[in-house]
mmCIF file of C-alpha atoms in Angstrom:
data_model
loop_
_atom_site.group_PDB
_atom_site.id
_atom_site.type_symbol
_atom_site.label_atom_id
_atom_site.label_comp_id
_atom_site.label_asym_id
_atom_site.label_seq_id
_atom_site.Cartn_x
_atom_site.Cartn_y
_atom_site.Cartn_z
ATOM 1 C CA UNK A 1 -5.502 -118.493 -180.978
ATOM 2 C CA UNK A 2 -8.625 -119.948 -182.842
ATOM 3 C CA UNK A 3 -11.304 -121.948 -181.399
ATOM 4 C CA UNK A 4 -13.417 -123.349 -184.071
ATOM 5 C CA UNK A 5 -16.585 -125.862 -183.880
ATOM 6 C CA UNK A 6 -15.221 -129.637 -184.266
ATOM 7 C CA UNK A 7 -17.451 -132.059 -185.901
ATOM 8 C CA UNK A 8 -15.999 -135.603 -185.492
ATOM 9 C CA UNK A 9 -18.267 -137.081 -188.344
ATOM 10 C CA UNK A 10 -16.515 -134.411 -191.012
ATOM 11 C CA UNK A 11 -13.582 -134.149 -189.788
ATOM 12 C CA UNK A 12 -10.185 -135.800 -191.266
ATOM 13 C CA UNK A 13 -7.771 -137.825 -190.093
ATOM 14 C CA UNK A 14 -5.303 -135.616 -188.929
ATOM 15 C CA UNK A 15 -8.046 -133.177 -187.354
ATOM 16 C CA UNK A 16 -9.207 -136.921 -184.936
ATOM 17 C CA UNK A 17 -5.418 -136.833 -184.370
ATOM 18 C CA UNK A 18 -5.393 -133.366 -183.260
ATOM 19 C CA UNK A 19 -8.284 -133.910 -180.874
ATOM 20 C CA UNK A 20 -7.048 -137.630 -179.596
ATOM 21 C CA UNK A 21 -3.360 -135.808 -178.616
ATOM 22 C CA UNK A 22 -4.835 -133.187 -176.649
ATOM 23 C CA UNK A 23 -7.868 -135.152 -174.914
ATOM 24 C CA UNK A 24 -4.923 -138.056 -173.841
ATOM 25 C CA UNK A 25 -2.884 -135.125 -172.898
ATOM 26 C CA UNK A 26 -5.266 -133.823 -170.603
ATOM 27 C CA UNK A 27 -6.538 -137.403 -169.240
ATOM 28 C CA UNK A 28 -2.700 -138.633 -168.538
ATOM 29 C CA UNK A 29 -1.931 -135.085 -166.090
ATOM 30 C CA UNK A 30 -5.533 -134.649 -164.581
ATOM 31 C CA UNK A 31 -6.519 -138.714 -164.470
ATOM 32 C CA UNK A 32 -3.318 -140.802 -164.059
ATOM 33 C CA UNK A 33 -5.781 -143.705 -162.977
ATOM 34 C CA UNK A 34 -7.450 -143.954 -166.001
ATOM 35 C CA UNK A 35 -5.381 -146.223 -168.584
ATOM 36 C CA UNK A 36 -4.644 -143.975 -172.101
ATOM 37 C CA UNK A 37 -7.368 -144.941 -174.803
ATOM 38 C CA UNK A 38 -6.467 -145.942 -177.940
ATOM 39 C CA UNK A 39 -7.481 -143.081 -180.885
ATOM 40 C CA UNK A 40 -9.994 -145.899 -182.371
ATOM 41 C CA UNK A 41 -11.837 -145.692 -178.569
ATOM 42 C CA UNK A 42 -11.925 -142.247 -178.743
ATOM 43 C CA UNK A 43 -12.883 -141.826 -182.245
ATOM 44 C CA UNK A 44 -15.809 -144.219 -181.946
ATOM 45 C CA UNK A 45 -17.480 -142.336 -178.770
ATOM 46 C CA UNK A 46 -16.597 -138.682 -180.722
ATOM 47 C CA UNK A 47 -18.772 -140.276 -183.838
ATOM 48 C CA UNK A 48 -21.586 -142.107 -182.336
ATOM 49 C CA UNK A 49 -24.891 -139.908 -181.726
ATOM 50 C CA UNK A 50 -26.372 -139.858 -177.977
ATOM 51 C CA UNK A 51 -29.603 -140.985 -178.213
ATOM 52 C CA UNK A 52 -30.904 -138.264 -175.703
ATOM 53 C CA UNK A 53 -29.837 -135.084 -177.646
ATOM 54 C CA UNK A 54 -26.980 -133.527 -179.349
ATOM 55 C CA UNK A 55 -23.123 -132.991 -179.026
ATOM 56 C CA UNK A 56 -21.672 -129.995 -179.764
ATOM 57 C CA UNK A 57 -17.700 -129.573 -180.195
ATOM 58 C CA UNK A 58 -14.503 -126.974 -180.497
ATOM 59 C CA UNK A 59 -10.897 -127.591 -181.235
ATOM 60 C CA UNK A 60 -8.535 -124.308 -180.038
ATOM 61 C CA UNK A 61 -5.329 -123.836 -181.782
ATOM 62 C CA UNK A 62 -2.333 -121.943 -181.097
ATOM 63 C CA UNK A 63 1.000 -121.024 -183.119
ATOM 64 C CA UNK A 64 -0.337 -123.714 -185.737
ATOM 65 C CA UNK A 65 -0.831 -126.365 -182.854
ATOM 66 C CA UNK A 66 -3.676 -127.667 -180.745
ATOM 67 C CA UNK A 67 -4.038 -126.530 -177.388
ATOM 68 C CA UNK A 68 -7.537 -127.594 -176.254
ATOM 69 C CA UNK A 69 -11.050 -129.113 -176.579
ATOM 70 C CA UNK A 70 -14.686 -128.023 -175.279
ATOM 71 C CA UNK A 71 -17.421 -130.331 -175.558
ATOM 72 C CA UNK A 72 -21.294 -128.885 -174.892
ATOM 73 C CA UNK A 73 -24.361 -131.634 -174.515
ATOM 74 C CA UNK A 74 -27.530 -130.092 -174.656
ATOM 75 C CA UNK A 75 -30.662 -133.122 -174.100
ATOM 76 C CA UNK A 76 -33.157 -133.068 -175.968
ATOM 77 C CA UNK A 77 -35.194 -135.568 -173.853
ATOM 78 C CA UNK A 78 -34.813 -134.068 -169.723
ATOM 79 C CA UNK A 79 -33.417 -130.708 -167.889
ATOM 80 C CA UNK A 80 -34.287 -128.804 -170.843
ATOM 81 C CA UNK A 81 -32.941 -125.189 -169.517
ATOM 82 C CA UNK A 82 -29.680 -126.730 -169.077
ATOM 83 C CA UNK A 83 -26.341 -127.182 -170.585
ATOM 84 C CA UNK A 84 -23.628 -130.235 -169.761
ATOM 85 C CA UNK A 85 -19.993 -128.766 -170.972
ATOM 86 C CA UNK A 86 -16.440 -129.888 -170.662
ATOM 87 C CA UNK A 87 -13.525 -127.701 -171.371
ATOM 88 C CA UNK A 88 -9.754 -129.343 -170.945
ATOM 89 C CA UNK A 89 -6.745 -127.507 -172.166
ATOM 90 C CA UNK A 90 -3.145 -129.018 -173.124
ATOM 91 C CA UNK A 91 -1.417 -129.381 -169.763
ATOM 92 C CA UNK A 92 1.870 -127.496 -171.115
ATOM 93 C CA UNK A 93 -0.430 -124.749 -172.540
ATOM 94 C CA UNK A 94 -2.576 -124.131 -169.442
ATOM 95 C CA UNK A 95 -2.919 -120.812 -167.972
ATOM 96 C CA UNK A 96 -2.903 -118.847 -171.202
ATOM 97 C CA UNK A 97 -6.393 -118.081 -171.885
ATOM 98 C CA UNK A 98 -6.905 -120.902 -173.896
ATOM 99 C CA UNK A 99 -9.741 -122.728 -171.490
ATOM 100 C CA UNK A 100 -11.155 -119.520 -170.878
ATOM 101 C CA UNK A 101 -11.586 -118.737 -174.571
ATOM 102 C CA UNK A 102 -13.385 -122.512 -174.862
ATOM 103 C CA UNK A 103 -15.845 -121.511 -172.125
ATOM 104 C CA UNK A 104 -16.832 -118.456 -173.654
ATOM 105 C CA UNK A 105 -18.059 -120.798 -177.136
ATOM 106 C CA UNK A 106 -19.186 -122.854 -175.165
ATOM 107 C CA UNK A 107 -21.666 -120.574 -172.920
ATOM 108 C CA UNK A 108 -22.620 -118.669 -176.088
ATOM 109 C CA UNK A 109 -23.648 -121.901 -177.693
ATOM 110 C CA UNK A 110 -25.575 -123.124 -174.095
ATOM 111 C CA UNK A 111 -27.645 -119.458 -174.852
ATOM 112 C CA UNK A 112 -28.038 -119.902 -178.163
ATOM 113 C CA UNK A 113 -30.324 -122.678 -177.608
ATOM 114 C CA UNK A 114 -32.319 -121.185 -174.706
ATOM 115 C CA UNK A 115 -30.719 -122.518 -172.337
ATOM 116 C CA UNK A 116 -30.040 -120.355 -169.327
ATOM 117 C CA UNK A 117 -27.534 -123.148 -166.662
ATOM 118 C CA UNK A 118 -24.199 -124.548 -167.918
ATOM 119 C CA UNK A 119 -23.085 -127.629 -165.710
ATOM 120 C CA UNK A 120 -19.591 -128.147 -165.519
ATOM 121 C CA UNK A 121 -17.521 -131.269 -163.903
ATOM 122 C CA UNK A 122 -14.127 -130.687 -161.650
ATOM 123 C CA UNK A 123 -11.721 -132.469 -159.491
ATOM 124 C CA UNK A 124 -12.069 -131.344 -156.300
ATOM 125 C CA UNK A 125 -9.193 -129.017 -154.842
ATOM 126 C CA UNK A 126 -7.801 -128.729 -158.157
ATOM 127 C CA UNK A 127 -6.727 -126.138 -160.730
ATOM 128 C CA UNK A 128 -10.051 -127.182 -163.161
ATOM 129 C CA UNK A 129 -12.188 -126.786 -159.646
ATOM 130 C CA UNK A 130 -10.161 -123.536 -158.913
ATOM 131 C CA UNK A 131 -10.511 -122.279 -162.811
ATOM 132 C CA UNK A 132 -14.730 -122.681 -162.345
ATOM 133 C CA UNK A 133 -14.595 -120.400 -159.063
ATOM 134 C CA UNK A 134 -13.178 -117.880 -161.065
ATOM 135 C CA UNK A 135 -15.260 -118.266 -163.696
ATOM 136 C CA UNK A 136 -18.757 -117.364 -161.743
ATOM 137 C CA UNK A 137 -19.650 -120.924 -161.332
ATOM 138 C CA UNK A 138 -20.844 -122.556 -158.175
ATOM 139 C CA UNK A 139 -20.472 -125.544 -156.443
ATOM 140 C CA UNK A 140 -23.398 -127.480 -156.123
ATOM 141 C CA UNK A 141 -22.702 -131.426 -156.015
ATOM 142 C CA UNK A 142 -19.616 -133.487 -154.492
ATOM 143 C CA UNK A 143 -19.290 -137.312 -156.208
ATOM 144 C CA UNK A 144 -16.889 -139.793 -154.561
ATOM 145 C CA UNK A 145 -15.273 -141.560 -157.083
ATOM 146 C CA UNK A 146 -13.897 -145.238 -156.040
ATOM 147 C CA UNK A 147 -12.507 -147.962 -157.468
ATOM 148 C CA UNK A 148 -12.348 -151.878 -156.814
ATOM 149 C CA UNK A 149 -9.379 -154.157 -158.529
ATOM 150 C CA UNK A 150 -10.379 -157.499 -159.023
ATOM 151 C CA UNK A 151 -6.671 -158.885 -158.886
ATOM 152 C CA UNK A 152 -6.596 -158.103 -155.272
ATOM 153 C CA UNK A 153 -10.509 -158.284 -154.165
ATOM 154 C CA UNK A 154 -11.775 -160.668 -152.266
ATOM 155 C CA UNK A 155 -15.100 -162.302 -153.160
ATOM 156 C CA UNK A 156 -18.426 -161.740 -151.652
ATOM 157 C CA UNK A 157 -20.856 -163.954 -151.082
ATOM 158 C CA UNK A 158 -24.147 -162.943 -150.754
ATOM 159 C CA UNK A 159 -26.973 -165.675 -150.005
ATOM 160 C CA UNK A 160 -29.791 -165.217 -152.617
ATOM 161 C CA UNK A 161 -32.743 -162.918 -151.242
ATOM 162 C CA UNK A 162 -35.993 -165.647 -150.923
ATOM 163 C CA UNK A 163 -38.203 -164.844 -153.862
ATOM 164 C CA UNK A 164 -35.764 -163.489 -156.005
ATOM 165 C CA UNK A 165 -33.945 -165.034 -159.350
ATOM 166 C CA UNK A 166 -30.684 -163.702 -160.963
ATOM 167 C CA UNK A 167 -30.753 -162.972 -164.748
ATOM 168 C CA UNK A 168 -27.608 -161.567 -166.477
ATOM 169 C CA UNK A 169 -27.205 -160.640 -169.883
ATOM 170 C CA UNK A 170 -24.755 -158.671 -172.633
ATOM 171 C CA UNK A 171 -25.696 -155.977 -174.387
ATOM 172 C CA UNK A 172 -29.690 -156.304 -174.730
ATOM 173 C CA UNK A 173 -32.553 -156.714 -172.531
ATOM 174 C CA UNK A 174 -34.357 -160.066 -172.584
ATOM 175 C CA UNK A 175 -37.575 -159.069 -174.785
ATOM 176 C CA UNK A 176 -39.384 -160.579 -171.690
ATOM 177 C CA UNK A 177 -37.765 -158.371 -169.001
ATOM 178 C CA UNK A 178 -37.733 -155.006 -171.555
ATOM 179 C CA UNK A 179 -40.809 -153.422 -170.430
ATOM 180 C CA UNK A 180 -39.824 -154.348 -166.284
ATOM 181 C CA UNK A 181 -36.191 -153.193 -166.992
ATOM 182 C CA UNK A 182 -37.432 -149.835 -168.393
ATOM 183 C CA UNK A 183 -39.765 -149.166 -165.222
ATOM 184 C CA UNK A 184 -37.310 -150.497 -162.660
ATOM 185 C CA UNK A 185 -34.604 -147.564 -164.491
ATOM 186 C CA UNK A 186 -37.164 -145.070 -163.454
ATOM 187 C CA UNK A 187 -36.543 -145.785 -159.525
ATOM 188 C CA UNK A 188 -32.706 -144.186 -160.222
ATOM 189 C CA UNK A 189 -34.726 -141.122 -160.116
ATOM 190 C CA UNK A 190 -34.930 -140.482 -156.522
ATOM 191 C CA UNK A 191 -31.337 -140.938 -155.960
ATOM 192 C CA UNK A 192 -29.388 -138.012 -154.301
ATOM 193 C CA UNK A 193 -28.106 -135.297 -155.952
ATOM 194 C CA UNK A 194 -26.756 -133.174 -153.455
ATOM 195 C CA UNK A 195 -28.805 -130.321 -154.441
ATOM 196 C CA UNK A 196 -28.593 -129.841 -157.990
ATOM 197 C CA UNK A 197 -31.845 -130.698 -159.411
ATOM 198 C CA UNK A 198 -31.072 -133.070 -161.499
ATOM 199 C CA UNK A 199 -34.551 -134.113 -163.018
ATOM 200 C CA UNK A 200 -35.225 -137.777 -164.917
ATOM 201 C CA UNK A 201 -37.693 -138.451 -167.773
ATOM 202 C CA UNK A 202 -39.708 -141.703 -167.431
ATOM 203 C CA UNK A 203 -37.614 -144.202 -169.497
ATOM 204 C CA UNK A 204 -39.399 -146.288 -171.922
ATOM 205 C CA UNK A 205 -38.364 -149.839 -173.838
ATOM 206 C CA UNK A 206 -37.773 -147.614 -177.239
ATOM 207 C CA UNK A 207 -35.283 -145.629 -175.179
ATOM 208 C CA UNK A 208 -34.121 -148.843 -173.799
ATOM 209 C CA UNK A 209 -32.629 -150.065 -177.507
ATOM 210 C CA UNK A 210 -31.192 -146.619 -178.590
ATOM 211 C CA UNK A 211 -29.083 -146.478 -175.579
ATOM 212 C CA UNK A 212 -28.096 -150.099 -176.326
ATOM 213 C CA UNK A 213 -27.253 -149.102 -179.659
ATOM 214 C CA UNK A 214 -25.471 -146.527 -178.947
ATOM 215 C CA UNK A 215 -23.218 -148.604 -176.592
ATOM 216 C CA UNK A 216 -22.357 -151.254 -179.510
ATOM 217 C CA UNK A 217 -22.178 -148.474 -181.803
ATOM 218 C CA UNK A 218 -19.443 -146.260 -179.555
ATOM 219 C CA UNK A 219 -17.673 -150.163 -178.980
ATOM 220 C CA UNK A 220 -18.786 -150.910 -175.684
ATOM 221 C CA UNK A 221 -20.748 -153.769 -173.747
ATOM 222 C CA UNK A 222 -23.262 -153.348 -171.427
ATOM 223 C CA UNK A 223 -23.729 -155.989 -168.750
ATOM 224 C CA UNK A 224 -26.463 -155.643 -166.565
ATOM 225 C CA UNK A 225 -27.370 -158.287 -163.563
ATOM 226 C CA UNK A 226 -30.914 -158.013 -162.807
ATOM 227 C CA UNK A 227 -32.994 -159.346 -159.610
ATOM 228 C CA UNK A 228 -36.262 -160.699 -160.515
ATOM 229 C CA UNK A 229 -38.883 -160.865 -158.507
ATOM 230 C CA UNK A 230 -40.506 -164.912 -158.985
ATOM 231 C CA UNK A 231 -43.534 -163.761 -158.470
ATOM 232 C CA UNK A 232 -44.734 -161.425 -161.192
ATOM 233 C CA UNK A 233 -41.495 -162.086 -163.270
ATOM 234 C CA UNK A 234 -40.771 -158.603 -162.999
ATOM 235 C CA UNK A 235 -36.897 -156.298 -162.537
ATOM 236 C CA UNK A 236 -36.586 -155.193 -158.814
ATOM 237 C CA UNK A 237 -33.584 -154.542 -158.892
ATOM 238 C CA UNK A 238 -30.341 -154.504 -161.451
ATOM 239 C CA UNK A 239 -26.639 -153.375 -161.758
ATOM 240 C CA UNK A 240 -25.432 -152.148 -165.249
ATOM 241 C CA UNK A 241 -21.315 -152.141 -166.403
ATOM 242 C CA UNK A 242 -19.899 -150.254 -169.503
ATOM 243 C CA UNK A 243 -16.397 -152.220 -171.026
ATOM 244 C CA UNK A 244 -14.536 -150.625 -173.681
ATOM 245 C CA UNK A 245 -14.058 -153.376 -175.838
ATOM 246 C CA UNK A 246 -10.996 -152.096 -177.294
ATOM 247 C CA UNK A 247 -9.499 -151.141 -173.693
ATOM 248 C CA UNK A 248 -11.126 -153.216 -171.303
ATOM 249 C CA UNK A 249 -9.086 -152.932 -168.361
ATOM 250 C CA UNK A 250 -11.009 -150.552 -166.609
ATOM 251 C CA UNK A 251 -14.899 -150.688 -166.305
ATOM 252 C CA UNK A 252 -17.215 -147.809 -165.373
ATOM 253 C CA UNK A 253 -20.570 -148.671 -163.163
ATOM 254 C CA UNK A 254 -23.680 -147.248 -164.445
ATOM 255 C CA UNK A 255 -26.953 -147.467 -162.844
ATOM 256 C CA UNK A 256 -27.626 -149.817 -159.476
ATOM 257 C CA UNK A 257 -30.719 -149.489 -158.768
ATOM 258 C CA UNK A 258 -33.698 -151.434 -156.647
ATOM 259 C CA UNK A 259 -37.385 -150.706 -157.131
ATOM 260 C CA UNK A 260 -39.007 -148.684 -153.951
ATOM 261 C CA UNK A 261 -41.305 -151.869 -153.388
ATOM 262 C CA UNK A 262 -38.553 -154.468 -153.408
ATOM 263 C CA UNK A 263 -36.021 -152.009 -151.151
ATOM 264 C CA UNK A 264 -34.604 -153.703 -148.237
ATOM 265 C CA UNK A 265 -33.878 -157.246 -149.010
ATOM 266 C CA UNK A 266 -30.407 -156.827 -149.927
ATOM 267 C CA UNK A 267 -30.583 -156.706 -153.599
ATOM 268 C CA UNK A 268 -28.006 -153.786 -154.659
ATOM 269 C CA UNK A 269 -25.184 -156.142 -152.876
ATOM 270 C CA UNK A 270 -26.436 -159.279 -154.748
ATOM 271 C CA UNK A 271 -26.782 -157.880 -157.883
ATOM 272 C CA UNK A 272 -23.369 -156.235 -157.586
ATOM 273 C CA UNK A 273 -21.630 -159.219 -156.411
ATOM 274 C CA UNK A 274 -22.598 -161.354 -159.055
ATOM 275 C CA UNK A 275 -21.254 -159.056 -161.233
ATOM 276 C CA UNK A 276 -18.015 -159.246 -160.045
ATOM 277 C CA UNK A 277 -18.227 -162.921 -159.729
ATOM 278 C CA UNK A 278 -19.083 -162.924 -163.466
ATOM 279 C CA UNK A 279 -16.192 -160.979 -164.572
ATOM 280 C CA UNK A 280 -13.713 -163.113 -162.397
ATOM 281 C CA UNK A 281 -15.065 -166.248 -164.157
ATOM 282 C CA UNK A 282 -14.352 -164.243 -167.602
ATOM 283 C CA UNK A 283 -10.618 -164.857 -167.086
ATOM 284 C CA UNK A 284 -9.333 -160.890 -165.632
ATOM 285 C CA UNK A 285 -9.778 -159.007 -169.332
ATOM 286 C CA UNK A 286 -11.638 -156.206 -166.674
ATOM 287 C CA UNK A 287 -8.770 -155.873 -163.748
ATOM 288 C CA UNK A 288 -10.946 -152.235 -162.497
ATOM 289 C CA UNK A 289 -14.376 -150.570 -161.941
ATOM 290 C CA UNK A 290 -15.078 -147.273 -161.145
ATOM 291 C CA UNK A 291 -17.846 -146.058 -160.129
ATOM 292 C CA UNK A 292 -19.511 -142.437 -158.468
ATOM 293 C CA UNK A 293 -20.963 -141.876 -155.709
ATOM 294 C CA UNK A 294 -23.052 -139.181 -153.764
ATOM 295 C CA UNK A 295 -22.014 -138.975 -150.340
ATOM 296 C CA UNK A 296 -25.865 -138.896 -148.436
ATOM 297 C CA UNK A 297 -26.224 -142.090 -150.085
ATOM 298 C CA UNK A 298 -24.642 -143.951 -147.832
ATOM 299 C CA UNK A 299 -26.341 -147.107 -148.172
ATOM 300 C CA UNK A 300 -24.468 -147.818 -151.347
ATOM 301 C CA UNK A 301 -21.273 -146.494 -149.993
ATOM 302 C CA UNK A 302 -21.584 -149.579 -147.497
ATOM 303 C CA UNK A 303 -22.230 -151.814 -150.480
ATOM 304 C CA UNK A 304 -19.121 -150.930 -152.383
ATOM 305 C CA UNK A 305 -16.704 -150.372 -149.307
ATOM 306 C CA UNK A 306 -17.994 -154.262 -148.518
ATOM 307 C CA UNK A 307 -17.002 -155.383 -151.996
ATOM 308 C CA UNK A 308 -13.672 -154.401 -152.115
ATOM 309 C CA UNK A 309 -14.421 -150.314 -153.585
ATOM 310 C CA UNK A 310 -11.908 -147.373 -152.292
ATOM 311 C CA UNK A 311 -12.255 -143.997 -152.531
ATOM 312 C CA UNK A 312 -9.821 -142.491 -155.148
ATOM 313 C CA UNK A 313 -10.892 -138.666 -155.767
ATOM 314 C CA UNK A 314 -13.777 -136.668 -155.318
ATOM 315 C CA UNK A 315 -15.132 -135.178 -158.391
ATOM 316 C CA UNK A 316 -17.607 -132.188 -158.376
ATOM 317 C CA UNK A 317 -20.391 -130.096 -160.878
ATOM 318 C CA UNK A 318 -20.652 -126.272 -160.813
ATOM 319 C CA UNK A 319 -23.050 -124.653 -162.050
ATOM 320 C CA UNK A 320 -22.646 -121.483 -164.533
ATOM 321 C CA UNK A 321 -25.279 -118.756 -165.111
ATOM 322 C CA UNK A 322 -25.052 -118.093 -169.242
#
């Protein structure tokens, strides 16, 4: 077996192949849920830079075939001493080193750079969750995962806070409501993290526009609802939803967030039912959202249980001295 660094940008056509079979592979055994993604998704994501650091890839093949895929971020911009990787492995092939071989690249690479934590992701009470034990890695951080299907939901109304306007948008910020939207971001940064230490930079309006960019760029949209406060014209609160545009059944929930001041007037479920009202009006192109949570926060568990949200997994991040 050879594992070998993967760079999407050089790589040919048959290499994108070779990394599309064995990433659907993996998705279709380990996330049944999750509709397949068409190799143009997947190659667009693979080529588009993050705008917070860098990417770092390997391929793995076997007896002239590929049998899995290791992906390493390291940020440039926050949790400096740390490493996020991903290591999935050809379900037919599993349990033949080949994961284990991924890891080691990986955790060499996470070193390399001076880092001294890789962070991993597993389904709990699985085989990947099982495979990280063994490893040396420890749990630190359970994530509920849930899901809401439109088809079947039923709406929520929720009677405008008094004080408050709704703006929604696609894709950018309002040039008026950049500087608010960057500040009100900042508030995700006391949100639980069940221990791990998860540490935000400030966010900025330049920071703002590269992640936008990156989101057209990697062929998604980004639809944010935002609460505004009347009074200063200022974000207090806002919702944000990534749509492949090329698979657009399923949605994934970013940030929800409310400012500290503006807490308690019901904005997260406003904000959050709008956007599901919006996407109903849009004719059903988005039929599911997914979205994590952290279990302590159970204010926005109430929120999505109200709109229609049910648990489907839980997901969880170890954490892996290098």
């Amino acid at each position: 077996m050879a594992v070998t660094p993967f760079d999407p940008r050089l790589a040919l056509r048959e290499q994108l192949a070779c990394w599309h079979a064995v990433a659907s592979a993996a998705d279709r055994h380990d996330d049944p849920g999750h509709p397949d993604l068409p190799p143009a998704v997947r190659t667009a994501a693979l080529v588009t830079p993050h705008p917070d650091g860098r990417m770092l890839r390997w391929l793995a093949c076997a007896d002239g075939e590929p049998v899995g895929l290791a992906e390493l971020f390291l940020s440039d911009r926050e949790n400096l001493g740390w490493g996020f990787g991903s290591v999935s492995a050809r379900p037919d092939r599993r349990r033949a080193g080949h994961g284990t071989a991924l890891l080691a690249a990986v955790r060499e690479a996470t070193a390399r750079d001076g880092r001294d934590t890789l962070v991993l992701d597993a389904a709990a009470d699985t085989p990947g969750a099982a495979w990280a034990a063994a490893a040396g890695a420890r749990r630190v951080q359970r994530l509920w995962e849930s899901e809401v299907d439109l088809c079947t939901a039923a709406p929520v109304d929720v009677a405008a806070p008094p004080g408050y306007r709704l703006e929604r948008w696609r894709d950018g910020v309002p040039d008026a409501l950049l500087a608010s939207y960057a500040a009100a971001t900042d508030a995700m940064a006391d949100s639980p993290d069940g221990g791990l230490g998860y540490l935000s930079a400030p966010n900025s309006p330049e920071h703002v526009r590269a992640v936008e960019r990156r989101a057209r760029a990697a062929g998604l949209e980004r639809r944010v609802v935002a609460a505004v406060h009347e009074a200063d014209g200022t974000v207090a609160g806002l919702t944000v939803l990534e749509i492949p545009l090329l698979a657009p059944e399923l949605a994934h929930q970013d940030d929800t967030v409310v400012v500290p001041a503006h807490r308690g007037h019901g904005l997260g479920l406003w904000v959050k039912a709008e956007m599901l009202r919006w996407l109903a009006a849009d004719g059903g192109a988005v039929r599911r959202i997914r979205t994590t949570t952290e279990p302590s926060n159970e204010h926005m568990l109430r929120i999505n249980e109200r709109l229609g949200f049910r648990r489907s997994r839980v997901l969880e991040q170890w954490t892996l001295p290098v």
